[in-house]
PDB file of C-alpha atoms in Angstrom:
ATOM      1  CA  UNK A1238      -0.069   0.006   0.131  1.00  0.00           C
ATOM      2  CA  UNK A1239       1.503   3.224  -1.210  1.00  0.00           C
ATOM      3  CA  UNK A1240       1.928   6.163   1.850  1.00  0.00           C
ATOM      4  CA  UNK A1241       0.215   8.830   1.186  1.00  0.00           C
ATOM      5  CA  UNK A1242       2.491  11.639   1.477  1.00  0.00           C
ATOM      6  CA  UNK A1243       1.317  14.844   3.261  1.00  0.00           C
ATOM      7  CA  UNK A1244       0.962  17.935   1.022  1.00  0.00           C
ATOM      8  CA  UNK A1245       3.558  20.487   0.751  1.00  0.00           C
ATOM      9  CA  UNK A1246       3.326  23.691   2.948  1.00  0.00           C
ATOM     10  CA  UNK A1247       2.405  26.745   0.896  1.00  0.00           C
ATOM     11  CA  UNK A1248       5.162  29.004   1.109  1.00  0.00           C
ATOM     12  CA  UNK A1249       4.581  32.592   2.497  1.00  0.00           C
ATOM     13  CA  UNK A1250       4.506  35.273   0.152  1.00  0.00           C
ATOM     14  CA  UNK A1251       7.271  37.509   1.099  1.00  0.00           C
ATOM     15  CA  UNK A1252       5.954  40.979   2.032  1.00  0.00           C
ATOM     16  CA  UNK A1253       7.850  43.767  -0.418  1.00  0.00           C
ATOM     17  CA  UNK A1254      10.404  45.389   1.230  1.00  0.00           C
ATOM     18  CA  UNK A1255       9.872  48.749  -0.793  1.00  0.00           C
ATOM     19  CA  UNK A1256       6.163  48.784   1.213  1.00  0.00           C
ATOM     20  CA  UNK A1257       8.097  48.442   4.556  1.00  0.00           C
ATOM     21  CA  UNK A1258      10.218  51.522   3.904  1.00  0.00           C
ATOM     22  CA  UNK A1259       7.190  53.393   2.511  1.00  0.00           C
ATOM     23  CA  UNK A1260       5.399  52.706   5.682  1.00  0.00           C
ATOM     24  CA  UNK A1261       7.857  53.741   7.901  1.00  0.00           C
ATOM     25  CA  UNK A1262       8.670  57.168   5.290  1.00  0.00           C
ATOM     26  CA  UNK A1263       4.842  57.809   5.761  1.00  0.00           C
ATOM     27  CA  UNK A1264       5.337  57.982   9.685  1.00  0.00           C
ATOM     28  CA  UNK A1265       8.211  60.127   9.489  1.00  0.00           C
ATOM     29  CA  UNK A1266       6.446  62.618   7.307  1.00  0.00           C
ATOM     30  CA  UNK A1267       3.173  62.683   9.508  1.00  0.00           C
ATOM     31  CA  UNK A1268       5.089  62.855  12.441  1.00  0.00           C
ATOM     32  CA  UNK A1269       7.254  65.872  11.581  1.00  0.00           C
ATOM     33  CA  UNK A1270       3.844  67.634  11.011  1.00  0.00           C
ATOM     34  CA  UNK A1271       2.579  70.226  14.082  1.00  0.00           C
ATOM     35  CA  UNK A1272       5.307  68.477  16.669  1.00  0.00           C
ATOM     36  CA  UNK A1273       5.477  69.362  20.030  1.00  0.00           C
ATOM     37  CA  UNK A1274       9.393  70.636  19.818  1.00  0.00           C
ATOM     38  CA  UNK A1275      11.226  70.373  16.444  1.00  0.00           C
ATOM     39  CA  UNK A1276      14.705  69.610  17.544  1.00  0.00           C
ATOM     40  CA  UNK A1277      13.820  66.855  20.055  1.00  0.00           C
ATOM     41  CA  UNK A1278      12.173  65.606  16.935  1.00  0.00           C
ATOM     42  CA  UNK A1279      14.864  65.330  15.132  1.00  0.00           C
ATOM     43  CA  UNK A1280      17.034  63.877  17.608  1.00  0.00           C
ATOM     44  CA  UNK A1281      14.625  61.277  18.287  1.00  0.00           C
ATOM     45  CA  UNK A1282      13.900  60.181  14.498  1.00  0.00           C
ATOM     46  CA  UNK A1283      17.845  61.079  13.212  1.00  0.00           C
ATOM     47  CA  UNK A1284      18.032  57.115  13.013  1.00  0.00           C
ATOM     48  CA  UNK A1285      15.249  56.567  11.084  1.00  0.00           C
ATOM     49  CA  UNK A1286      16.187  59.799   9.074  1.00  0.00           C
ATOM     50  CA  UNK A1287      20.023  57.890   8.347  1.00  0.00           C
ATOM     51  CA  UNK A1288      18.837  54.494   8.485  1.00  0.00           C
ATOM     52  CA  UNK A1289      15.860  54.539   5.637  1.00  0.00           C
ATOM     53  CA  UNK A1290      18.197  56.287   2.213  1.00  0.00           C
ATOM     54  CA  UNK A1291      20.858  54.152   4.002  1.00  0.00           C
ATOM     55  CA  UNK A1292      19.512  50.568   3.374  1.00  0.00           C
ATOM     56  CA  UNK A1293      17.668  51.911   0.261  1.00  0.00           C
ATOM     57  CA  UNK A1294      21.670  52.664  -1.223  1.00  0.00           C
ATOM     58  CA  UNK A1295      23.124  49.543  -0.244  1.00  0.00           C
ATOM     59  CA  UNK A1296      20.092  47.362  -0.487  1.00  0.00           C
ATOM     60  CA  UNK A1297      21.386  45.618  -4.183  1.00  0.00           C
ATOM     61  CA  UNK A1298      24.516  44.410  -2.548  1.00  0.00           C
ATOM     62  CA  UNK A1299      23.105  44.431   0.686  1.00  0.00           C
ATOM     63  CA  UNK A1300      19.350  43.095   1.010  1.00  0.00           C
ATOM     64  CA  UNK A1301      17.817  42.054   4.687  1.00  0.00           C
ATOM     65  CA  UNK A1302      15.408  39.536   5.726  1.00  0.00           C
ATOM     66  CA  UNK A1303      11.376  40.405   5.382  1.00  0.00           C
ATOM     67  CA  UNK A1304      11.636  40.093   9.071  1.00  0.00           C
ATOM     68  CA  UNK A1305      14.707  42.875  10.054  1.00  0.00           C
ATOM     69  CA  UNK A1306      13.057  45.014   7.413  1.00  0.00           C
ATOM     70  CA  UNK A1307       9.382  44.754   9.509  1.00  0.00           C
ATOM     71  CA  UNK A1308      11.292  45.541  12.824  1.00  0.00           C
ATOM     72  CA  UNK A1309      13.207  48.194  10.938  1.00  0.00           C
ATOM     73  CA  UNK A1310       9.686  49.437  10.096  1.00  0.00           C
ATOM     74  CA  UNK A1311       7.851  49.301  13.471  1.00  0.00           C
ATOM     75  CA  UNK A1312      10.850  50.987  14.963  1.00  0.00           C
ATOM     76  CA  UNK A1313      10.673  54.088  13.072  1.00  0.00           C
ATOM     77  CA  UNK A1314       7.022  54.251  13.539  1.00  0.00           C
ATOM     78  CA  UNK A1315       7.812  53.714  17.140  1.00  0.00           C
ATOM     79  CA  UNK A1316      10.818  56.459  16.597  1.00  0.00           C
ATOM     80  CA  UNK A1317       8.205  58.681  15.427  1.00  0.00           C
ATOM     81  CA  UNK A1318       5.598  58.780  17.927  1.00  0.00           C
ATOM     82  CA  UNK A1319       7.977  59.572  20.503  1.00  0.00           C
ATOM     83  CA  UNK A1320       9.589  62.216  19.124  1.00  0.00           C
ATOM     84  CA  UNK A1321       6.280  64.157  18.003  1.00  0.00           C
ATOM     85  CA  UNK A1322       4.736  63.787  20.964  1.00  0.00           C
ATOM     86  CA  UNK A1323       7.799  63.974  23.035  1.00  0.00           C
ATOM     87  CA  UNK A1324       8.887  60.336  24.820  1.00  0.00           C
ATOM     88  CA  UNK A1325       7.054  62.215  28.570  1.00  0.00           C
ATOM     89  CA  UNK A1326       3.669  63.314  27.217  1.00  0.00           C
ATOM     90  CA  UNK A1327       2.819  60.258  24.661  1.00  0.00           C
ATOM     91  CA  UNK A1328      -0.851  60.643  24.985  1.00  0.00           C
ATOM     92  CA  UNK A1329      -0.805  55.886  25.142  1.00  0.00           C
ATOM     93  CA  UNK A1330       1.719  56.287  27.375  1.00  0.00           C
ATOM     94  CA  UNK A1331      -0.351  58.552  29.635  1.00  0.00           C
ATOM     95  CA  UNK A1332      -3.591  56.420  29.464  1.00  0.00           C
ATOM     96  CA  UNK A1333      -1.768  53.550  30.243  1.00  0.00           C
ATOM     97  CA  UNK A1334       0.350  55.465  33.362  1.00  0.00           C
ATOM     98  CA  UNK A1335      -3.175  56.635  35.020  1.00  0.00           C
ATOM     99  CA  UNK A1336      -5.092  52.793  34.124  1.00  0.00           C
ATOM    100  CA  UNK A1337      -2.736  51.317  35.797  1.00  0.00           C
ATOM    101  CA  UNK A1338      -1.392  54.044  38.012  1.00  0.00           C
ATOM    102  CA  UNK A1339       2.113  54.079  37.307  1.00  0.00           C
ATOM    103  CA  UNK A1340       4.746  56.939  38.167  1.00  0.00           C
ATOM    104  CA  UNK A1341       5.503  57.781  35.052  1.00  0.00           C
ATOM    105  CA  UNK A1342       4.617  57.675  31.010  1.00  0.00           C
ATOM    106  CA  UNK A1343       5.688  54.398  30.429  1.00  0.00           C
ATOM    107  CA  UNK A1344       5.935  54.624  26.584  1.00  0.00           C
ATOM    108  CA  UNK A1345       9.908  55.924  27.616  1.00  0.00           C
ATOM    109  CA  UNK A1346      10.731  52.495  28.719  1.00  0.00           C
ATOM    110  CA  UNK A1347       8.515  50.947  25.293  1.00  0.00           C
ATOM    111  CA  UNK A1348      11.051  52.500  23.080  1.00  0.00           C
ATOM    112  CA  UNK A1349      14.202  51.280  25.304  1.00  0.00           C
ATOM    113  CA  UNK A1350      12.582  47.964  24.970  1.00  0.00           C
ATOM    114  CA  UNK A1351      12.925  48.691  21.519  1.00  0.00           C
ATOM    115  CA  UNK A1352      15.896  49.929  20.668  1.00  0.00           C
ATOM    116  CA  UNK A1353      17.384  46.348  22.551  1.00  0.00           C
ATOM    117  CA  UNK A1354      14.463  44.362  20.414  1.00  0.00           C
ATOM    118  CA  UNK A1355      15.371  45.269  16.980  1.00  0.00           C
ATOM    119  CA  UNK A1356      19.240  46.323  16.894  1.00  0.00           C
ATOM    120  CA  UNK A1357      19.326  42.884  18.068  1.00  0.00           C
ATOM    121  CA  UNK A1358      18.468  41.299  14.963  1.00  0.00           C
ATOM    122  CA  UNK A1359      20.135  43.804  13.011  1.00  0.00           C
ATOM    123  CA  UNK A1360      23.131  43.200  15.057  1.00  0.00           C
ATOM    124  CA  UNK A1361      23.125  39.235  14.509  1.00  0.00           C
ATOM    125  CA  UNK A1362      22.018  39.208  10.634  1.00  0.00           C
ATOM    126  CA  UNK A1363      24.869  41.842   9.898  1.00  0.00           C
ATOM    127  CA  UNK A1364      27.464  39.615  12.316  1.00  0.00           C
ATOM    128  CA  UNK A1365      26.130  35.555  10.354  1.00  0.00           C
ATOM    129  CA  UNK A1366      26.138  37.194   7.086  1.00  0.00           C
ATOM    130  CA  UNK A1367      29.726  39.728   7.326  1.00  0.00           C
ATOM    131  CA  UNK A1368      31.735  37.420   9.932  1.00  0.00           C
ATOM    132  CA  UNK A1369      33.022  33.670  11.128  1.00  0.00           C
ATOM    133  CA  UNK A1370      29.778  33.390  13.649  1.00  0.00           C
ATOM    134  CA  UNK A1371      27.498  31.735  11.524  1.00  0.00           C
ATOM    135  CA  UNK A1372      26.239  29.257  13.417  1.00  0.00           C
ATOM    136  CA  UNK A1373      28.526  29.725  16.873  1.00  0.00           C
ATOM    137  CA  UNK A1374      27.573  29.518  20.562  1.00  0.00           C
ATOM    138  CA  UNK A1375      28.991  32.696  20.835  1.00  0.00           C
ATOM    139  CA  UNK A1376      26.672  34.526  18.024  1.00  0.00           C
ATOM    140  CA  UNK A1377      24.012  35.664  20.670  1.00  0.00           C
ATOM    141  CA  UNK A1378      26.006  36.895  23.516  1.00  0.00           C
ATOM    142  CA  UNK A1379      27.239  39.192  21.509  1.00  0.00           C
ATOM    143  CA  UNK A1380      24.401  40.422  19.439  1.00  0.00           C
ATOM    144  CA  UNK A1381      23.114  41.197  23.402  1.00  0.00           C
ATOM    145  CA  UNK A1382      26.800  42.989  24.176  1.00  0.00           C
ATOM    146  CA  UNK A1383      26.840  45.126  20.640  1.00  0.00           C
ATOM    147  CA  UNK A1384      22.530  46.394  22.033  1.00  0.00           C
ATOM    148  CA  UNK A1385      23.824  47.294  25.168  1.00  0.00           C
ATOM    149  CA  UNK A1386      27.084  48.594  24.168  1.00  0.00           C
ATOM    150  CA  UNK A1387      24.521  50.661  21.511  1.00  0.00           C
ATOM    151  CA  UNK A1388      22.695  51.885  24.477  1.00  0.00           C
ATOM    152  CA  UNK A1389      25.237  52.901  26.568  1.00  0.00           C
ATOM    153  CA  UNK A1390      26.769  54.798  23.214  1.00  0.00           C
ATOM    154  CA  UNK A1391      22.865  56.825  23.557  1.00  0.00           C
ATOM    155  CA  UNK A1392      23.446  57.150  27.217  1.00  0.00           C
ATOM    156  CA  UNK A1393      26.163  58.822  26.395  1.00  0.00           C
ATOM    157  CA  UNK A1394      24.737  60.645  24.063  1.00  0.00           C
ATOM    158  CA  UNK A1395      21.710  62.222  26.414  1.00  0.00           C
ATOM    159  CA  UNK A1396      24.271  63.323  28.696  1.00  0.00           C
ATOM    160  CA  UNK A1397      26.433  65.635  25.988  1.00  0.00           C
ATOM    161  CA  UNK A1398      22.604  66.780  24.825  1.00  0.00           C
ATOM    162  CA  UNK A1399      21.762  67.641  28.408  1.00  0.00           C
ATOM    163  CA  UNK A1400      25.424  69.634  28.902  1.00  0.00           C
ATOM    164  CA  UNK A1401      25.324  71.510  25.834  1.00  0.00           C
ATOM    165  CA  UNK A1402      21.297  71.755  26.703  1.00  0.00           C
ATOM    166  CA  UNK A1403      20.424  72.383  29.489  1.00  0.00           C
ATOM    167  CA  UNK A1404      17.210  72.254  30.599  1.00  0.00           C
ATOM    168  CA  UNK A1405      16.568  72.350  26.578  1.00  0.00           C
ATOM    169  CA  UNK A1406      17.349  69.138  26.888  1.00  0.00           C
ATOM    170  CA  UNK A1407      14.516  67.756  28.917  1.00  0.00           C
ATOM    171  CA  UNK A1408      11.974  66.995  27.037  1.00  0.00           C
ATOM    172  CA  UNK A1409      14.810  64.720  24.933  1.00  0.00           C
ATOM    173  CA  UNK A1410      15.938  63.004  27.532  1.00  0.00           C
ATOM    174  CA  UNK A1411      12.476  62.133  29.329  1.00  0.00           C
ATOM    175  CA  UNK A1412      14.317  61.294  31.995  1.00  0.00           C
ATOM    176  CA  UNK A1413      10.554  62.485  33.925  1.00  0.00           C
ATOM    177  CA  UNK A1414      12.406  62.955  37.655  1.00  0.00           C
ATOM    178  CA  UNK A1415      13.712  59.314  37.762  1.00  0.00           C
ATOM    179  CA  UNK A1416      17.590  59.750  38.619  1.00  0.00           C
ATOM    180  CA  UNK A1417      17.724  56.410  37.674  1.00  0.00           C
ATOM    181  CA  UNK A1418      16.595  56.700  34.272  1.00  0.00           C
ATOM    182  CA  UNK A1419      20.069  55.823  31.982  1.00  0.00           C
ATOM    183  CA  UNK A1420      20.731  52.537  33.837  1.00  0.00           C
ATOM    184  CA  UNK A1421      16.425  51.934  34.193  1.00  0.00           C
ATOM    185  CA  UNK A1422      16.634  52.448  30.166  1.00  0.00           C
ATOM    186  CA  UNK A1423      20.438  50.421  29.396  1.00  0.00           C
ATOM    187  CA  UNK A1424      18.676  47.578  31.142  1.00  0.00           C
ATOM    188  CA  UNK A1425      15.527  47.541  28.925  1.00  0.00           C
ATOM    189  CA  UNK A1426      17.828  47.254  26.920  1.00  0.00           C
ATOM    190  CA  UNK A1427      19.411  44.586  27.852  1.00  0.00           C
ATOM    191  CA  UNK A1428      16.134  43.052  28.065  1.00  0.00           C
ATOM    192  CA  UNK A1429      14.050  43.744  24.506  1.00  0.00           C
ATOM    193  CA  UNK A1430      17.492  42.323  22.932  1.00  0.00           C
ATOM    194  CA  UNK A1431      17.591  38.569  25.083  1.00  0.00           C
ATOM    195  CA  UNK A1432      13.540  38.576  24.476  1.00  0.00           C
ATOM    196  CA  UNK A1433      14.214  38.933  20.318  1.00  0.00           C
ATOM    197  CA  UNK A1434      17.383  36.241  20.409  1.00  0.00           C
ATOM    198  CA  UNK A1435      14.833  33.888  21.969  1.00  0.00           C
ATOM    199  CA  UNK A1436      11.485  34.703  20.247  1.00  0.00           C
ATOM    200  CA  UNK A1437      13.042  35.407  16.591  1.00  0.00           C
ATOM    201  CA  UNK A1438      16.145  33.643  16.183  1.00  0.00           C
ATOM    202  CA  UNK A1439      14.839  30.193  14.864  1.00  0.00           C
ATOM    203  CA  UNK A1440      12.612  32.293  12.792  1.00  0.00           C
ATOM    204  CA  UNK A1441      15.669  35.217  11.494  1.00  0.00           C
ATOM    205  CA  UNK A1442      17.459  31.058  10.510  1.00  0.00           C
ATOM    206  CA  UNK A1443      15.647  30.380   7.936  1.00  0.00           C
ATOM    207  CA  UNK A1444      14.906  33.752   6.592  1.00  0.00           C
ATOM    208  CA  UNK A1445      18.582  33.719   6.853  1.00  0.00           C
ATOM    209  CA  UNK A1446      18.977  30.711   4.866  1.00  0.00           C
ATOM    210  CA  UNK A1447      16.195  31.875   2.288  1.00  0.00           C
ATOM    211  CA  UNK A1448      17.756  34.700   1.817  1.00  0.00           C
ATOM    212  CA  UNK A1449      21.299  33.265   0.709  1.00  0.00           C
ATOM    213  CA  UNK A1450      20.027  30.553  -1.732  1.00  0.00           C
ATOM    214  CA  UNK A1451      17.875  33.582  -3.625  1.00  0.00           C
ATOM    215  CA  UNK A1452      20.625  35.788  -3.697  1.00  0.00           C
ATOM    216  CA  UNK A1453      23.712  33.054  -4.405  1.00  0.00           C
ATOM    217  CA  UNK A1454      20.488  31.748  -7.315  1.00  0.00           C
TER     218      UNK A1454
END
């Protein structure tokens, strides 16, 4: 009796990278309208403003996985919202604060979680494709270390902004009176990076393999 082979799984359609880029660009453009503070908006969205054209310029030589493109687009939207309202005054964060009786608007914490969650996949992709670390047990810990280092560098930039701008940089810092804000920000980025690797590494590996097959063909 002939065994019945299971039907092959349908291959999910890939979302066009241009769609992710378009969503990010539209979100940034909308966030620039009637902003709370123009300088704060620029400082908060600088990474997306610089990264979007860089990815476009490098795409033919170094295309990215769909997972990373989607995460970068989401991160750009998170930055756009924080830049538009300032992180301490995002309405959704105010609602969460009032609903759960929190001491502060938590959107800044969420932003720093994303600062670890998304760069973890970016760093992992870069190391997997440009270094001997693909498949190495050192890939995950070095990725987390890179994310934490980036978060620390960002805190140094905030410190420089505070020194240069004085009270004018308060909207950018979004400390909301917390003397441990810097440590909390780095801790949130650390947690975000670890959670990202735990949740997304297998999916990322499949997409990296598919990308290698496409680019080799």
